[in-house]
């Protein structure tokens, strides 16, 4: 009887595919192992086995599995179940889930290469008929048998390659081949140890005497080894060379005095941190008991804690409890920037049992963390025996996909934060909501922490779905003073050219004179967001998107923040030739320049996406600010979340209106949350803090609620609006984005989809309209919004949406489905 496997491919595909299994692999088959399979006529991929059976596919002939990659499964059963749940709940493709979940080091894809056709001989006459580019390719292949197409891009213009290799293939001069490349490379380090023969003191003495007379440099190398090997007989070769020389160590290895061996070494940091005991207040101890009480009847509990109230200390106590039970903990944070201070605090308590997982790590480092969790054994890796077991993982939303075996607790810090939502690429999902299902599936507890819980989360507490524990007492004696600065009063004084009002300027100067630190929030990066011709009104726009190009002065380029398009800065208008170009608006780069001009005697730094591209950039900037090497830190939303700076006494918000007036039904809620969180960065311990918010609309109800520090009033205000207009938590939102490179096709597809869905959803369907940004990445967009009522069947609603979306999709039209709440 033949055996078959169903596999998930790391491609944007909604289904699994079936492959036959050669007899010699039958004994090695297991769900969760990776298999190399051919997909299409040429390409090879590493796919994950999700089912073993004996039923051949009916509509195609199954290809054979090429080979198995793993000795043991690299994906667990519960992970596969979790992927399928997410694919169903968020109406995503299972291939997209696999792609998002697995680190790049575990995904193998064949790379296209070209080589000379052995059956084709080319004479001088035929060679002369080729153009210069074609001759260049042949000259390359004359020196090397095969070249990858991505390597060809280094010597030939990328845009000309497709046509070039097609012409050569049509002439049968070249043929294509596929190469498999293992992306994960273990870190190998050379170590040396003394030949056992010389562990005998007499033999060692003879050796020393011999080297002293004939090879003194080698003797120095031997003595360096003996000194370094007092703690461990294995000494890193590179360290020994530093103490001696490469030639003398090589000579000792050649003489068999030292024996060299190559050992696989972890890339993960294992530096020792001084342990520190945490002391809890009586109130914190009481809240821990309340959380325990809530968990007795509910899976999820919300810790509604004031900023600076000591929520992290409560998290730490619950982590300790899980480690006693030999369980693992997943600690989710919305931003990579948050991991910097948190990892230091956690390592002071838990040492090397804490691991960080995020996108700034290399693919090899992420693969090592995956493998470490995969191999974690509760008995063997118990801290009694080993203090570096992978028991606590800290990271943003991607950490949720790691292969935990003994998950006992999930902490979602700043659970309200929109960064937990993945909306930039497939699959679209909300990590907070998915983590709640993951906890339920693995029988773990989940703790959602925030000073400003999302409206949906608070509503779930109100209806008894989640438990709630309130922690309103701040840790420390400091208070925070809030003030709105009415920019209408100072606009003429500022001449429309400055972003800092006189009251904010005076307050900054006062704090700096007291040797205190200042945080400045401005939620727009770059130098200026718009360049406009004052003669004809032309605006520098992205050729791929319906947005203006942002000028980045540091690199002297224009950049689209949506598709990444980069252009040169022009000196005259391309439409009318005028040299009168107006640089409109402010980005963090320009704000930094203005602050450097106004406060030239102080140290000023910027924390945004542009300054934190490297792995350690976040850490370096935050540590420098923490150590008071920086006086003023200017930043985007990165500075609003969970950071703890004891000497910060002033936070300035340059333009609150930009976050209030955004076309989104959550804009008021998010504006309040962001301002509230910013207040928590000032006055953390003993020194009182101040928050100054610049606005043209000081009477706005949300700003007044913020001024009153009244979250509950904001919650009731927003909830009333949501009930009136049928928005979450009273409905479930489904957003349909219809995309096409032809604007007519996009509009036609959207209208067709709307008409097919209207009979079922009626007044609960809105659209189709062109969204705020109507073109992205060369795709024209139309949007349909469905507010699925609570009394509608979710399963039936999704099925109807999916079926009708599939009918609209074709070679010209794509439909993206985004489930919200």
mmCIF file of C-alpha atoms in Angstrom, residues 290-302 409 436 439-440 443-447 457 459-469:
data_model
loop_
_atom_site.group_PDB
_atom_site.id
_atom_site.type_symbol
_atom_site.label_atom_id
_atom_site.label_comp_id
_atom_site.label_asym_id
_atom_site.label_seq_id
_atom_site.Cartn_x
_atom_site.Cartn_y
_atom_site.Cartn_z
ATOM 1 C CA UNK A 290 -6.921 38.681 43.547
ATOM 2 C CA UNK A 291 -5.468 37.509 40.223
ATOM 3 C CA UNK A 292 -5.249 33.962 41.590
ATOM 4 C CA UNK A 293 -8.898 34.201 42.618
ATOM 5 C CA UNK A 294 -9.940 35.373 39.134
ATOM 6 C CA UNK A 295 -8.014 32.542 37.464
ATOM 7 C CA UNK A 296 -9.964 29.975 39.451
ATOM 8 C CA UNK A 297 -13.004 30.640 37.243
ATOM 9 C CA UNK A 298 -11.578 32.411 34.168
ATOM 10 C CA UNK A 299 -8.699 31.745 31.776
ATOM 11 C CA UNK A 300 -7.898 35.427 31.175
ATOM 12 C CA UNK A 301 -7.419 38.161 33.746
ATOM 13 C CA UNK A 302 -6.877 41.874 33.094
ATOM 14 C CA UNK A 409 1.542 31.575 31.495
ATOM 15 C CA UNK A 436 -5.933 34.159 24.384
ATOM 16 C CA UNK A 439 -3.589 29.941 26.294
ATOM 17 C CA UNK A 440 -6.921 28.137 26.118
ATOM 18 C CA UNK A 443 -4.314 25.131 29.263
ATOM 19 C CA UNK A 444 -2.136 28.091 30.244
ATOM 20 C CA UNK A 445 -3.252 31.209 32.107
ATOM 21 C CA UNK A 446 -3.113 34.634 30.440
ATOM 22 C CA UNK A 447 -2.582 38.011 32.088
ATOM 23 C CA UNK A 457 -10.995 44.141 26.641
ATOM 24 C CA UNK A 459 -16.134 45.295 27.733
ATOM 25 C CA UNK A 460 -15.184 41.607 28.073
ATOM 26 C CA UNK A 461 -14.476 42.284 31.764
ATOM 27 C CA UNK A 462 -17.854 43.993 32.169
ATOM 28 C CA UNK A 463 -19.749 41.019 30.710
ATOM 29 C CA UNK A 464 -17.783 38.551 32.870
ATOM 30 C CA UNK A 465 -15.749 36.913 30.093
ATOM 31 C CA UNK A 466 -12.417 38.077 31.622
ATOM 32 C CA UNK A 467 -11.464 38.638 35.223
ATOM 33 C CA UNK A 468 -10.315 42.110 36.290
ATOM 34 C CA UNK A 469 -7.945 43.304 38.995
#
